[in-house]
mmCIF file of C-alpha atoms and ligand atoms in Angstrom:
data_model
loop_
_atom_site.group_PDB
_atom_site.id
_atom_site.type_symbol
_atom_site.label_atom_id
_atom_site.label_comp_id
_atom_site.label_asym_id
_atom_site.label_seq_id
_atom_site.Cartn_x
_atom_site.Cartn_y
_atom_site.Cartn_z
ATOM 1 C CA MET A 4 91.928 114.110 98.621
ATOM 2 C CA PRO A 5 95.675 113.243 97.007
ATOM 3 C CA GLY A 6 97.756 110.233 98.258
ATOM 4 C CA LYS A 7 100.175 110.380 100.785
ATOM 5 C CA SER A 8 103.058 111.022 98.384
ATOM 6 C CA THR A 9 101.351 113.893 96.698
ATOM 7 C CA ILE A 10 100.467 115.690 99.945
ATOM 8 C CA THR A 11 104.486 115.366 101.700
ATOM 9 C CA VAL A 12 105.318 117.034 98.171
ATOM 10 C CA HIS A 13 102.340 119.410 97.279
ATOM 11 C CA ALA A 14 100.576 120.407 100.539
ATOM 12 C CA ASP A 15 102.467 123.153 101.376
ATOM 13 C CA ARG A 16 102.211 125.198 98.532
ATOM 14 C CA GLU A 17 99.793 127.728 99.104
ATOM 15 C CA VAL A 18 101.940 128.693 102.313
ATOM 16 C CA HIS A 19 105.190 128.657 99.933
ATOM 17 C CA PRO A 20 105.825 132.668 99.714
ATOM 18 C CA SER A 21 108.167 132.628 96.514
ATOM 19 C CA ARG A 22 108.085 131.123 93.374
ATOM 20 C CA ALA A 23 111.554 129.075 94.051
ATOM 21 C CA VAL A 24 111.015 124.883 93.630
ATOM 22 C CA ALA A 25 112.315 124.233 97.308
ATOM 23 C CA PRO A 26 111.913 126.484 99.391
ATOM 24 C CA PRO A 27 113.818 129.331 100.960
ATOM 25 C CA ILE A 28 114.977 129.371 105.190
ATOM 26 C CA TYR A 29 113.658 132.416 106.689
ATOM 27 C CA GLN A 30 116.592 132.304 108.736
ATOM 28 C CA THR A 31 114.820 136.224 110.993
ATOM 29 C CA ALA A 32 113.693 136.239 113.869
ATOM 30 C CA ALA A 33 111.355 139.115 113.144
ATOM 31 C CA PHE A 34 109.224 140.588 109.932
ATOM 32 C CA SER A 35 108.240 144.091 109.498
ATOM 33 C CA ALA A 36 104.962 145.615 109.110
ATOM 34 C CA GLU A 37 103.836 147.865 106.373
ATOM 35 C CA ASP A 38 101.044 149.776 108.613
ATOM 36 C CA ALA A 39 100.359 150.003 112.097
ATOM 37 C CA GLU A 40 97.138 147.838 111.545
ATOM 38 C CA THR A 41 98.915 145.153 110.316
ATOM 39 C CA PHE A 42 101.312 145.124 112.673
ATOM 40 C CA ALA A 43 99.010 145.149 115.175
ATOM 41 C CA GLN A 44 96.974 142.317 113.860
ATOM 42 C CA GLY A 45 99.735 140.512 113.401
ATOM 43 C CA THR A 46 100.765 140.808 117.268
ATOM 44 C CA VAL A 47 97.029 138.623 117.990
ATOM 45 C CA ALA A 48 96.803 136.163 114.304
ATOM 46 C CA PRO A 49 97.488 132.335 115.756
ATOM 47 C CA ARG A 50 99.911 130.765 114.055
ATOM 48 C CA GLY A 51 100.492 133.523 112.157
ATOM 49 C CA LYS A 52 103.616 133.334 109.609
ATOM 50 C CA ASP A 53 105.180 136.613 109.309
ATOM 51 C CA PHE A 54 105.367 139.128 112.377
ATOM 52 C CA TYR A 55 107.914 137.316 114.649
ATOM 53 C CA THR A 56 109.632 133.969 114.603
ATOM 54 C CA ARG A 57 108.557 132.763 118.026
ATOM 55 C CA PHE A 58 104.758 133.343 116.933
ATOM 56 C CA GLY A 59 105.451 131.371 113.524
ATOM 57 C CA ASN A 60 107.422 132.034 109.900
ATOM 58 C CA PRO A 61 106.853 129.963 107.314
ATOM 59 C CA ASN A 62 109.133 127.216 106.999
ATOM 60 C CA LEU A 63 106.914 126.553 110.465
ATOM 61 C CA ALA A 64 103.294 126.849 108.020
ATOM 62 C CA GLN A 65 104.787 124.856 105.741
ATOM 63 C CA VAL A 66 105.825 121.890 108.007
ATOM 64 C CA SER A 67 102.225 122.544 109.561
ATOM 65 C CA ALA A 68 100.017 122.409 106.334
ATOM 66 C CA VAL A 69 102.165 118.791 105.158
ATOM 67 C CA VAL A 70 101.041 117.293 108.618
ATOM 68 C CA ALA A 71 97.596 118.563 108.859
ATOM 69 C CA GLU A 72 96.905 116.950 105.616
ATOM 70 C CA LEU A 73 98.977 113.597 106.123
ATOM 71 C CA GLU A 74 96.801 113.772 110.182
ATOM 72 C CA ASN A 75 93.513 114.403 108.488
ATOM 73 C CA THR A 76 92.827 116.870 110.511
ATOM 74 C CA GLU A 77 92.188 120.544 110.251
ATOM 75 C CA ALA A 78 95.478 122.224 111.068
ATOM 76 C CA ALA A 79 99.071 121.492 113.003
ATOM 77 C CA MET A 80 101.490 123.594 114.268
ATOM 78 C CA VAL A 81 105.882 122.570 114.888
ATOM 79 C CA THR A 82 107.478 122.714 118.461
ATOM 80 C CA ALA A 83 110.994 122.574 119.528
ATOM 81 C CA SER A 84 110.926 119.214 119.860
ATOM 82 C CA GLY A 85 107.981 115.872 121.039
ATOM 83 C CA MET A 86 108.319 117.226 124.512
ATOM 84 C CA ALA A 87 107.605 120.279 123.346
ATOM 85 C CA ALA A 88 104.541 119.322 121.731
ATOM 86 C CA LEU A 89 103.390 117.646 124.643
ATOM 87 C CA THR A 90 104.037 119.897 127.764
ATOM 88 C CA THR A 91 102.673 123.192 125.966
ATOM 89 C CA ALA A 92 99.529 121.241 125.316
ATOM 90 C CA VAL A 93 99.110 120.358 128.645
ATOM 91 C CA LEU A 94 99.621 123.779 129.738
ATOM 92 C CA ALA A 95 96.952 124.951 127.907
ATOM 93 C CA LEU A 96 94.465 122.098 128.119
ATOM 94 C CA VAL A 97 94.628 121.175 132.198
ATOM 95 C CA SER A 98 94.885 123.286 135.323
ATOM 96 C CA ALA A 99 95.430 122.763 139.182
ATOM 97 C CA GLY A 100 92.457 120.563 140.685
ATOM 98 C CA ASP A 101 92.226 118.604 136.838
ATOM 99 C CA HIS A 102 92.577 115.230 136.087
ATOM 100 C CA VAL A 103 94.995 113.816 133.646
ATOM 101 C CA ILE A 104 94.777 109.673 132.471
ATOM 102 C CA GLY A 105 97.476 108.208 130.714
ATOM 103 C CA GLN A 106 99.269 104.504 130.000
ATOM 104 C CA ARG A 107 101.559 102.656 131.707
ATOM 105 C CA SER A 108 103.776 101.824 128.620
ATOM 106 C CA THR A 109 104.383 104.872 127.244
ATOM 107 C CA TYR A 110 107.934 107.165 126.608
ATOM 108 C CA GLY A 111 109.735 107.856 129.639
ATOM 109 C CA GLY A 112 109.470 111.696 128.762
ATOM 110 C CA THR A 113 105.665 111.088 128.622
ATOM 111 C CA ALA A 114 105.253 108.907 131.710
ATOM 112 C CA SER A 115 107.802 111.746 133.493
ATOM 113 C CA VAL A 116 105.108 114.027 132.737
ATOM 114 C CA LEU A 117 102.282 112.196 134.582
ATOM 115 C CA LEU A 118 103.886 110.994 137.271
ATOM 116 C CA ASN A 119 105.927 114.045 138.187
ATOM 117 C CA LEU A 120 105.586 117.362 136.565
ATOM 118 C CA LEU A 121 101.499 116.718 136.046
ATOM 119 C CA PRO A 122 100.793 116.290 140.011
ATOM 120 C CA ARG A 123 103.708 119.152 141.144
ATOM 121 C CA LEU A 124 101.265 121.625 139.388
ATOM 122 C CA GLY A 125 98.246 120.116 141.412
ATOM 123 C CA VAL A 126 96.731 117.991 138.175
ATOM 124 C CA SER A 127 96.373 114.821 139.252
ATOM 125 C CA THR A 128 97.171 111.601 137.497
ATOM 126 C CA THR A 129 95.860 107.647 136.655
ATOM 127 C CA LEU A 130 98.364 105.434 134.619
ATOM 128 C CA VAL A 131 96.285 102.470 133.217
ATOM 129 C CA ASP A 132 96.759 99.329 131.677
ATOM 130 C CA GLN A 133 96.261 100.359 127.688
ATOM 131 C CA THR A 134 95.874 96.901 126.534
ATOM 132 C CA ASP A 135 92.049 97.273 128.394
ATOM 133 C CA PRO A 136 89.642 99.618 127.229
ATOM 134 C CA GLU A 137 87.423 99.446 130.231
ATOM 135 C CA ALA A 138 90.576 100.832 132.203
ATOM 136 C CA PHE A 139 90.044 103.998 130.611
ATOM 137 C CA ALA A 140 86.881 104.001 131.708
ATOM 138 C CA ARG A 141 87.492 102.820 135.775
ATOM 139 C CA ALA A 142 89.922 105.747 135.425
ATOM 140 C CA LEU A 143 87.727 108.499 134.469
ATOM 141 C CA THR A 144 86.559 110.530 137.825
ATOM 142 C CA PRO A 145 84.410 114.118 137.250
ATOM 143 C CA GLN A 146 87.607 115.828 137.063
ATOM 144 C CA THR A 147 89.393 114.009 133.736
ATOM 145 C CA ARG A 148 90.047 116.855 131.212
ATOM 146 C CA LEU A 149 92.252 114.750 129.280
ATOM 147 C CA ILE A 150 93.276 111.200 128.109
ATOM 148 C CA LEU A 151 96.868 110.602 126.844
ATOM 149 C CA VAL A 152 97.711 107.795 124.670
ATOM 150 C CA GLU A 153 100.747 106.522 122.636
ATOM 151 C CA THR A 154 99.766 103.584 120.256
ATOM 152 C CA PRO A 155 102.000 101.315 119.489
ATOM 153 C CA SER A 156 103.693 101.907 122.971
ATOM 154 C CA ASN A 157 107.004 102.778 123.540
ATOM 155 C CA PRO A 158 108.647 100.284 123.740
ATOM 156 C CA LEU A 159 106.464 97.493 124.664
ATOM 157 C CA LEU A 160 104.309 97.890 120.977
ATOM 158 C CA GLN A 161 101.220 97.808 123.373
ATOM 159 C CA ILE A 162 98.657 98.947 121.291
ATOM 160 C CA THR A 163 96.085 101.157 122.535
ATOM 161 C CA ASP A 164 91.967 100.936 120.786
ATOM 162 C CA LEU A 165 91.520 104.338 119.554
ATOM 163 C CA ARG A 166 88.043 104.127 118.642
ATOM 164 C CA ALA A 167 87.241 103.039 122.045
ATOM 165 C CA VAL A 168 89.097 105.586 124.249
ATOM 166 C CA ALA A 169 87.933 108.347 121.691
ATOM 167 C CA GLU A 170 83.872 107.337 121.976
ATOM 168 C CA LEU A 171 84.533 107.187 125.825
ATOM 169 C CA ALA A 172 86.038 109.982 126.291
ATOM 170 C CA ARG A 173 83.536 112.346 123.703
ATOM 171 C CA ALA A 174 80.981 110.575 125.929
ATOM 172 C CA HIS A 175 82.412 112.739 128.937
ATOM 173 C CA ASP A 176 83.726 115.259 127.251
ATOM 174 C CA VAL A 177 87.334 114.606 127.654
ATOM 175 C CA LEU A 178 89.486 115.200 125.275
ATOM 176 C CA THR A 179 92.100 112.985 124.223
ATOM 177 C CA MET A 180 95.543 112.945 122.340
ATOM 178 C CA ALA A 181 97.596 110.256 120.940
ATOM 179 C CA ASP A 182 101.452 110.272 120.219
ATOM 180 C CA ASN A 183 101.285 109.046 116.443
ATOM 181 C CA THR A 184 105.065 108.836 116.552
ATOM 182 C CA PHE A 185 105.996 105.038 115.709
ATOM 183 C CA ALA A 186 103.272 104.133 113.720
ATOM 184 C CA THR A 187 103.569 107.351 111.908
ATOM 185 C CA PRO A 188 100.616 108.824 109.979
ATOM 186 C CA LEU A 189 101.195 106.470 106.998
ATOM 187 C CA ASN A 190 100.556 103.629 109.069
ATOM 188 C CA GLN A 191 97.547 104.770 111.681
ATOM 189 C CA GLN A 192 95.608 108.135 111.281
ATOM 190 C CA PRO A 193 94.319 108.454 114.911
ATOM 191 C CA ALA A 194 92.354 111.333 113.917
ATOM 192 C CA ASP A 195 90.034 108.963 111.797
ATOM 193 C CA PHE A 196 88.971 107.060 115.007
ATOM 194 C CA GLY A 197 87.658 110.167 116.773
ATOM 195 C CA ILE A 198 90.814 111.389 118.748
ATOM 196 C CA ASP A 199 90.787 115.512 119.414
ATOM 197 C CA LEU A 200 94.557 116.012 119.128
ATOM 198 C CA VAL A 201 97.555 114.003 117.526
ATOM 199 C CA TRP A 202 101.660 114.456 118.073
ATOM 200 C CA HIS A 203 104.512 113.399 117.173
ATOM 201 C CA SER A 204 108.550 113.324 117.886
ATOM 202 C CA ALA A 205 109.279 114.409 115.009
ATOM 203 C CA THR A 206 112.548 114.019 115.445
ATOM 204 C CA LYS A 207 111.811 110.467 114.455
ATOM 205 C CA TYR A 208 109.743 109.640 111.252
ATOM 206 C CA LEU A 209 108.693 112.735 110.105
ATOM 207 C CA ASN A 210 112.132 113.701 109.935
ATOM 208 C CA GLY A 211 113.703 110.252 109.016
ATOM 209 C CA HIS A 212 116.962 111.538 109.001
ATOM 210 C CA SER A 213 118.304 111.974 112.376
ATOM 211 C CA ASP A 214 119.473 115.619 112.074
ATOM 212 C CA VAL A 215 116.504 116.936 113.458
ATOM 213 C CA SER A 216 114.784 117.260 116.736
ATOM 214 C CA ALA A 217 110.884 118.231 116.407
ATOM 215 C CA GLY A 218 108.036 117.937 117.514
ATOM 216 C CA VAL A 219 103.857 118.598 116.063
ATOM 217 C CA LEU A 220 100.646 118.588 117.020
ATOM 218 C CA ALA A 221 97.648 118.298 114.780
ATOM 219 C CA GLY A 222 94.205 118.749 115.283
ATOM 220 C CA PRO A 223 91.579 121.375 115.407
ATOM 221 C CA ALA A 224 92.446 124.806 114.955
ATOM 222 C CA GLU A 225 90.536 126.291 118.041
ATOM 223 C CA ILE A 226 92.530 123.536 120.180
ATOM 224 C CA LEU A 227 95.439 124.509 118.704
ATOM 225 C CA ASP A 228 95.013 127.941 119.007
ATOM 226 C CA ARG A 229 95.484 127.513 122.243
ATOM 227 C CA ILE A 230 98.231 125.572 122.847
ATOM 228 C CA TRP A 231 99.939 128.119 120.068
ATOM 229 C CA ASP A 232 98.715 131.118 123.076
ATOM 230 C CA VAL A 233 100.909 128.908 125.354
ATOM 231 C CA GLY A 234 103.619 127.868 123.307
ATOM 232 C CA LEU A 235 104.401 131.731 122.825
ATOM 233 C CA LEU A 236 104.623 131.266 126.612
ATOM 234 C CA THR A 237 106.987 128.633 127.135
ATOM 235 C CA GLY A 238 108.830 129.547 123.432
ATOM 236 C CA ALA A 239 108.788 125.947 121.972
ATOM 237 C CA THR A 240 109.254 127.558 118.599
ATOM 238 C CA LEU A 241 111.206 125.222 116.211
ATOM 239 C CA GLY A 242 113.888 127.499 114.206
ATOM 240 C CA PRO A 243 113.439 127.875 110.642
ATOM 241 C CA ILE A 244 116.661 125.540 109.652
ATOM 242 C CA ASP A 245 115.352 122.965 111.861
ATOM 243 C CA ALA A 246 111.368 123.281 109.861
ATOM 244 C CA TRP A 247 113.301 123.353 106.627
ATOM 245 C CA LEU A 248 115.074 120.320 107.388
ATOM 246 C CA LEU A 249 111.779 118.823 109.247
ATOM 247 C CA LEU A 250 109.845 119.338 105.634
ATOM 248 C CA ARG A 251 112.776 117.959 103.279
ATOM 249 C CA GLY A 252 112.786 114.746 105.395
ATOM 250 C CA MET A 253 108.615 114.466 105.202
ATOM 251 C CA ARG A 254 109.302 114.799 101.537
ATOM 252 C CA THR A 255 109.838 111.069 101.431
ATOM 253 C CA LEU A 256 108.016 109.478 104.416
ATOM 254 C CA PRO A 257 105.882 108.163 102.153
ATOM 255 C CA LEU A 258 108.915 106.131 100.273
ATOM 256 C CA ARG A 259 110.563 105.455 104.027
ATOM 257 C CA VAL A 260 107.756 103.872 105.525
ATOM 258 C CA PRO A 261 107.283 100.591 103.707
ATOM 259 C CA ARG A 262 110.930 100.044 104.066
ATOM 260 C CA HIS A 263 110.682 100.467 107.596
ATOM 261 C CA ASN A 264 107.613 98.478 107.981
ATOM 262 C CA ALA A 265 109.314 95.675 105.876
ATOM 263 C CA ASN A 266 112.337 95.302 108.275
ATOM 264 C CA GLY A 267 110.836 95.299 111.122
ATOM 265 C CA GLN A 268 108.336 92.716 110.014
ATOM 266 C CA ALA A 269 111.112 90.548 108.742
ATOM 267 C CA LEU A 270 113.234 90.984 111.931
ATOM 268 C CA ALA A 271 110.333 90.121 114.036
ATOM 269 C CA GLU A 272 109.898 86.860 112.404
ATOM 270 C CA ALA A 273 113.721 86.363 112.675
ATOM 271 C CA LEU A 274 114.029 86.595 116.382
ATOM 272 C CA ASN A 275 110.945 85.270 117.185
ATOM 273 C CA GLU A 276 111.824 81.446 116.755
ATOM 274 C CA HIS A 277 115.264 82.518 118.346
ATOM 275 C CA PRO A 278 116.235 80.209 121.348
ATOM 276 C CA ALA A 279 118.261 83.572 122.734
ATOM 277 C CA VAL A 280 114.595 85.159 122.557
ATOM 278 C CA ALA A 281 112.115 84.821 124.822
ATOM 279 C CA LYS A 282 109.760 86.960 123.138
ATOM 280 C CA VAL A 283 109.131 89.489 120.354
ATOM 281 C CA HIS A 284 107.051 92.597 120.662
ATOM 282 C CA TYR A 285 105.785 93.837 117.531
ATOM 283 C CA PRO A 286 102.019 94.292 116.384
ATOM 284 C CA GLY A 287 102.733 92.684 112.978
ATOM 285 C CA LEU A 288 103.578 89.430 114.336
ATOM 286 C CA ALA A 289 100.200 86.700 114.417
ATOM 287 C CA THR A 290 101.217 85.795 117.827
ATOM 288 C CA HIS A 291 101.254 89.626 119.553
ATOM 289 C CA PRO A 292 98.337 89.618 121.826
ATOM 290 C CA GLN A 293 96.914 92.544 119.972
ATOM 291 C CA HIS A 294 97.152 91.771 116.478
ATOM 292 C CA LYS A 295 93.703 92.158 115.833
ATOM 293 C CA LEU A 296 93.091 95.332 116.687
ATOM 294 C CA ALA A 297 96.766 96.798 115.386
ATOM 295 C CA ALA A 298 95.087 95.587 112.000
ATOM 296 C CA ASP A 299 91.943 96.831 112.593
ATOM 297 C CA GLN A 300 93.457 100.544 112.985
ATOM 298 C CA MET A 301 97.176 100.045 111.536
ATOM 299 C CA THR A 302 97.733 99.966 107.780
ATOM 300 C CA GLY A 303 101.672 98.459 108.462
ATOM 301 C CA PHE A 304 103.184 98.122 111.746
ATOM 302 C CA GLY A 305 106.431 100.043 111.780
ATOM 303 C CA GLY A 306 110.127 99.646 112.213
ATOM 304 C CA VAL A 307 110.379 99.085 115.837
ATOM 305 C CA LEU A 308 110.396 95.961 117.918
ATOM 306 C CA GLY A 309 111.092 95.227 121.547
ATOM 307 C CA ILE A 310 113.244 91.797 121.760
ATOM 308 C CA GLU A 311 113.380 90.728 125.395
ATOM 309 C CA PHE A 312 116.274 88.368 125.820
ATOM 310 C CA ALA A 313 116.126 85.071 128.015
ATOM 311 C CA GLY A 314 119.925 85.938 129.968
ATOM 312 C CA GLY A 315 117.645 89.331 131.066
ATOM 313 C CA PHE A 316 119.630 92.653 131.517
ATOM 314 C CA GLU A 317 123.398 90.874 130.338
ATOM 315 C CA MET A 318 122.266 89.134 127.498
ATOM 316 C CA ALA A 319 120.365 91.961 126.215
ATOM 317 C CA ASP A 320 123.087 94.299 126.736
ATOM 318 C CA ALA A 321 125.550 91.717 125.183
ATOM 319 C CA PHE A 322 123.479 91.242 121.576
ATOM 320 C CA LEU A 323 123.225 95.183 121.314
ATOM 321 C CA GLY A 324 127.170 95.297 121.343
ATOM 322 C CA ARG A 325 127.367 92.311 119.048
ATOM 323 C CA LEU A 326 125.110 94.400 116.351
ATOM 324 C CA ARG A 327 126.930 95.226 112.889
ATOM 325 C CA TYR A 328 124.985 97.519 111.834
ATOM 326 C CA PRO A 329 122.498 99.314 114.587
ATOM 327 C CA ARG A 330 123.833 101.732 116.443
ATOM 328 C CA ARG A 331 123.338 102.165 120.153
ATOM 329 C CA SER A 332 121.504 105.006 120.380
ATOM 330 C CA ALA A 333 118.301 106.591 122.217
ATOM 331 C CA SER A 334 116.712 107.511 119.126
ATOM 332 C CA LEU A 335 114.870 105.804 116.130
ATOM 333 C CA GLY A 336 112.682 106.715 113.049
ATOM 334 C CA GLY A 337 116.000 107.575 110.858
ATOM 335 C CA VAL A 338 117.155 106.024 107.897
ATOM 336 C CA GLU A 339 120.071 104.257 110.178
ATOM 337 C CA SER A 340 118.725 101.292 112.210
ATOM 338 C CA LEU A 341 119.568 102.393 115.933
ATOM 339 C CA ALA A 342 119.055 99.995 119.063
ATOM 340 C CA VAL A 343 118.797 100.433 122.957
ATOM 341 C CA HIS A 344 118.518 98.770 125.890
ATOM 342 C CA PRO A 345 115.646 100.502 127.870
ATOM 343 C CA ALA A 346 116.479 99.953 130.709
ATOM 344 C CA SER A 347 120.007 101.266 130.856
ATOM 345 C CA MET A 348 119.119 104.497 129.406
ATOM 346 C CA TRP A 349 116.074 105.212 131.404
ATOM 347 C CA ARG A 350 117.851 104.551 134.548
ATOM 348 C CA GLY A 351 118.354 107.944 135.026
ATOM 349 C CA MET A 352 114.473 109.414 134.114
ATOM 350 C CA LEU A 353 112.824 107.323 136.419
ATOM 351 C CA SER A 354 112.594 105.876 139.964
ATOM 352 C CA GLU A 355 113.868 102.505 139.993
ATOM 353 C CA GLU A 356 110.557 101.484 140.814
ATOM 354 C CA GLN A 357 109.158 102.939 137.809
ATOM 355 C CA LEU A 358 111.514 101.834 135.798
ATOM 356 C CA ALA A 359 110.707 97.845 137.096
ATOM 357 C CA GLU A 360 107.339 98.807 136.000
ATOM 358 C CA SER A 361 107.782 100.202 132.698
ATOM 359 C CA VAL A 362 110.097 98.131 131.181
ATOM 360 C CA PRO A 363 111.644 94.791 131.432
ATOM 361 C CA LEU A 364 115.228 94.358 131.952
ATOM 362 C CA GLY A 365 116.188 91.975 129.094
ATOM 363 C CA LEU A 366 114.263 94.122 126.430
ATOM 364 C CA VAL A 367 115.973 95.769 123.543
ATOM 365 C CA ARG A 368 114.195 98.118 121.771
ATOM 366 C CA LEU A 369 115.682 97.834 117.700
ATOM 367 C CA ALA A 370 114.345 100.389 115.551
ATOM 368 C CA ALA A 371 114.672 99.436 111.901
ATOM 369 C CA GLY A 372 116.189 101.886 109.231
ATOM 370 C CA THR A 373 115.785 101.691 105.595
ATOM 371 C CA GLU A 374 119.173 99.347 104.863
ATOM 372 C CA ASP A 375 118.317 96.006 103.063
ATOM 373 C CA THR A 376 116.461 93.624 105.054
ATOM 374 C CA ALA A 377 118.477 90.822 104.378
ATOM 375 C CA ASP A 378 121.095 92.672 105.706
ATOM 376 C CA LEU A 379 119.955 93.599 108.973
ATOM 377 C CA VAL A 380 117.886 90.294 109.426
ATOM 378 C CA ALA A 381 121.527 88.342 108.914
ATOM 379 C CA ASP A 382 123.194 91.139 111.591
ATOM 380 C CA ALA A 383 120.713 90.177 114.100
ATOM 381 C CA LEU A 384 120.831 86.806 114.121
ATOM 382 C CA GLU A 385 124.321 86.742 114.110
ATOM 383 C CA ALA A 386 124.833 88.463 116.992
ATOM 384 C CA ALA A 387 121.750 86.788 118.888
ATOM 385 C CA ASP A 388 123.860 83.593 117.766
ATOM 386 C CA ALA A 389 127.084 84.799 119.410
ATOM 387 C CA VAL A 390 125.078 85.704 122.486
ATOM 388 C CA LEU A 391 123.413 82.602 123.188
ATOM 389 C CA ALA A 392 126.787 80.731 122.523
ATOM 390 C CA GLU A 393 129.000 82.926 124.895
ATOM 391 C CA PRO A 394 126.949 84.251 127.126
ATOM 392 C CA ALA A 395 129.664 84.889 130.081
ATOM 393 C CA THR A 396 131.981 86.468 127.228
ATOM 394 C CA ALA A 397 128.869 88.275 125.874
ATOM 395 C CA ALA A 398 128.105 89.884 128.937
ATOM 396 C CA THR A 399 131.329 91.576 129.271
ATOM 397 C CA THR A 400 131.377 93.501 126.167
HETATM 398 C C1 LIG B 522 107.131 107.661 121.268
HETATM 399 C C2 LIG B 522 108.134 109.348 121.524
HETATM 400 N N1 LIG B 522 107.456 110.215 121.883
HETATM 401 C C3 LIG B 522 107.928 111.230 122.610
HETATM 402 C C4 LIG B 522 109.154 111.854 122.259
HETATM 403 C C5 LIG B 522 109.663 112.881 122.464
HETATM 404 O O1 LIG B 522 110.103 113.490 121.357
HETATM 405 P P1 LIG B 522 111.708 114.636 121.456
HETATM 406 O O2 LIG B 522 113.062 113.613 121.885
HETATM 407 O O3 LIG B 522 111.585 115.025 119.662
HETATM 408 O O4 LIG B 522 111.500 115.767 122.418
HETATM 409 C C6 LIG B 522 110.060 110.296 122.044
HETATM 410 C C7 LIG B 522 111.362 110.226 122.196
HETATM 411 O O5 LIG B 522 112.153 109.598 122.302
HETATM 412 C C8 LIG B 522 109.220 109.324 121.421
HETATM 413 O O6 LIG B 522 110.052 108.041 121.330
#
């Protein structure tokens, strides 16, 4: 098996229908067929690439080939966003009367699917504390069909024991699906622990340049075929140009991730010592309550950290206003550092009750980019000094 840097550069070769060194962009809505038989085959060929772009396209097939090898799965598919990957998969895999288990600490959109969308469709859900592997077992019912995990979780960086959840699910004939957005396949390959399906907001690290909204799903071809079938109906397809940009971004993923890891670790260590900070959530810190589990299933800890400020909502908000390099933005995973105050961002997505349960109000999510480590650390420490020295003034910035 080639290494990750070789995979990201070469794994799409076989689905590269031209001799151009850089893949051409197949900016076409449809393809022509030579005869009736080929045309008929195109209508039913799962995840094909040259019938109609909503069904597939060479640019999508190229991304899929690389993702499948990176995640060590049989196949992969691409969607218009991370949320399109998730919703298309759950629509394909569960029906009214079924039960789904998710995590309490999870991306807000995933929480909303579990708390609002699925119950509206007659699918019951239970959200568990993923730091306790037994909690998944306790939540199982005879109707459970799917377990959704996310590790590290957004934004609390909690870790799920992938092997334990996969073993439990297999023993009960339940499918598992892991959001691998924060870790990236460079740091963690959930399929190696027995997880059935891996998905990403490819908008983040996979693309890495904050210029594409996309999602990917990786897993066994038979399951992906079922999801692809539903994706045809929901129209969850990514456009060819975006797929091309995503592939271009993925070429350098193995170069970018080690820098994100180093920056995340350095920021976590520096801020963990700062008096303005009550707690840093980062699985690479020896003080993280699940550091050992993280080190067992990850080879690096990623660029995202949660910084919980001693001065609560106001101090967290003021810290963001003081940062020079990380800009205030909802995304993460790009070459530029971005930061967000989840309590203010998720207000519109979750009820007050759901918000209070999912995130500490003084938490800042800082996503380290690929800038020089020393610059990011100095900037973050200066901002933390400033909010500590002048909390009242800073709170109004
Ligand atoms: C961990 C995680 N999963 C899924 C998503 C949703 O992905 P997208 O915004 O590409 O739909 C996000 C978005 O922030 C995320 O952070």
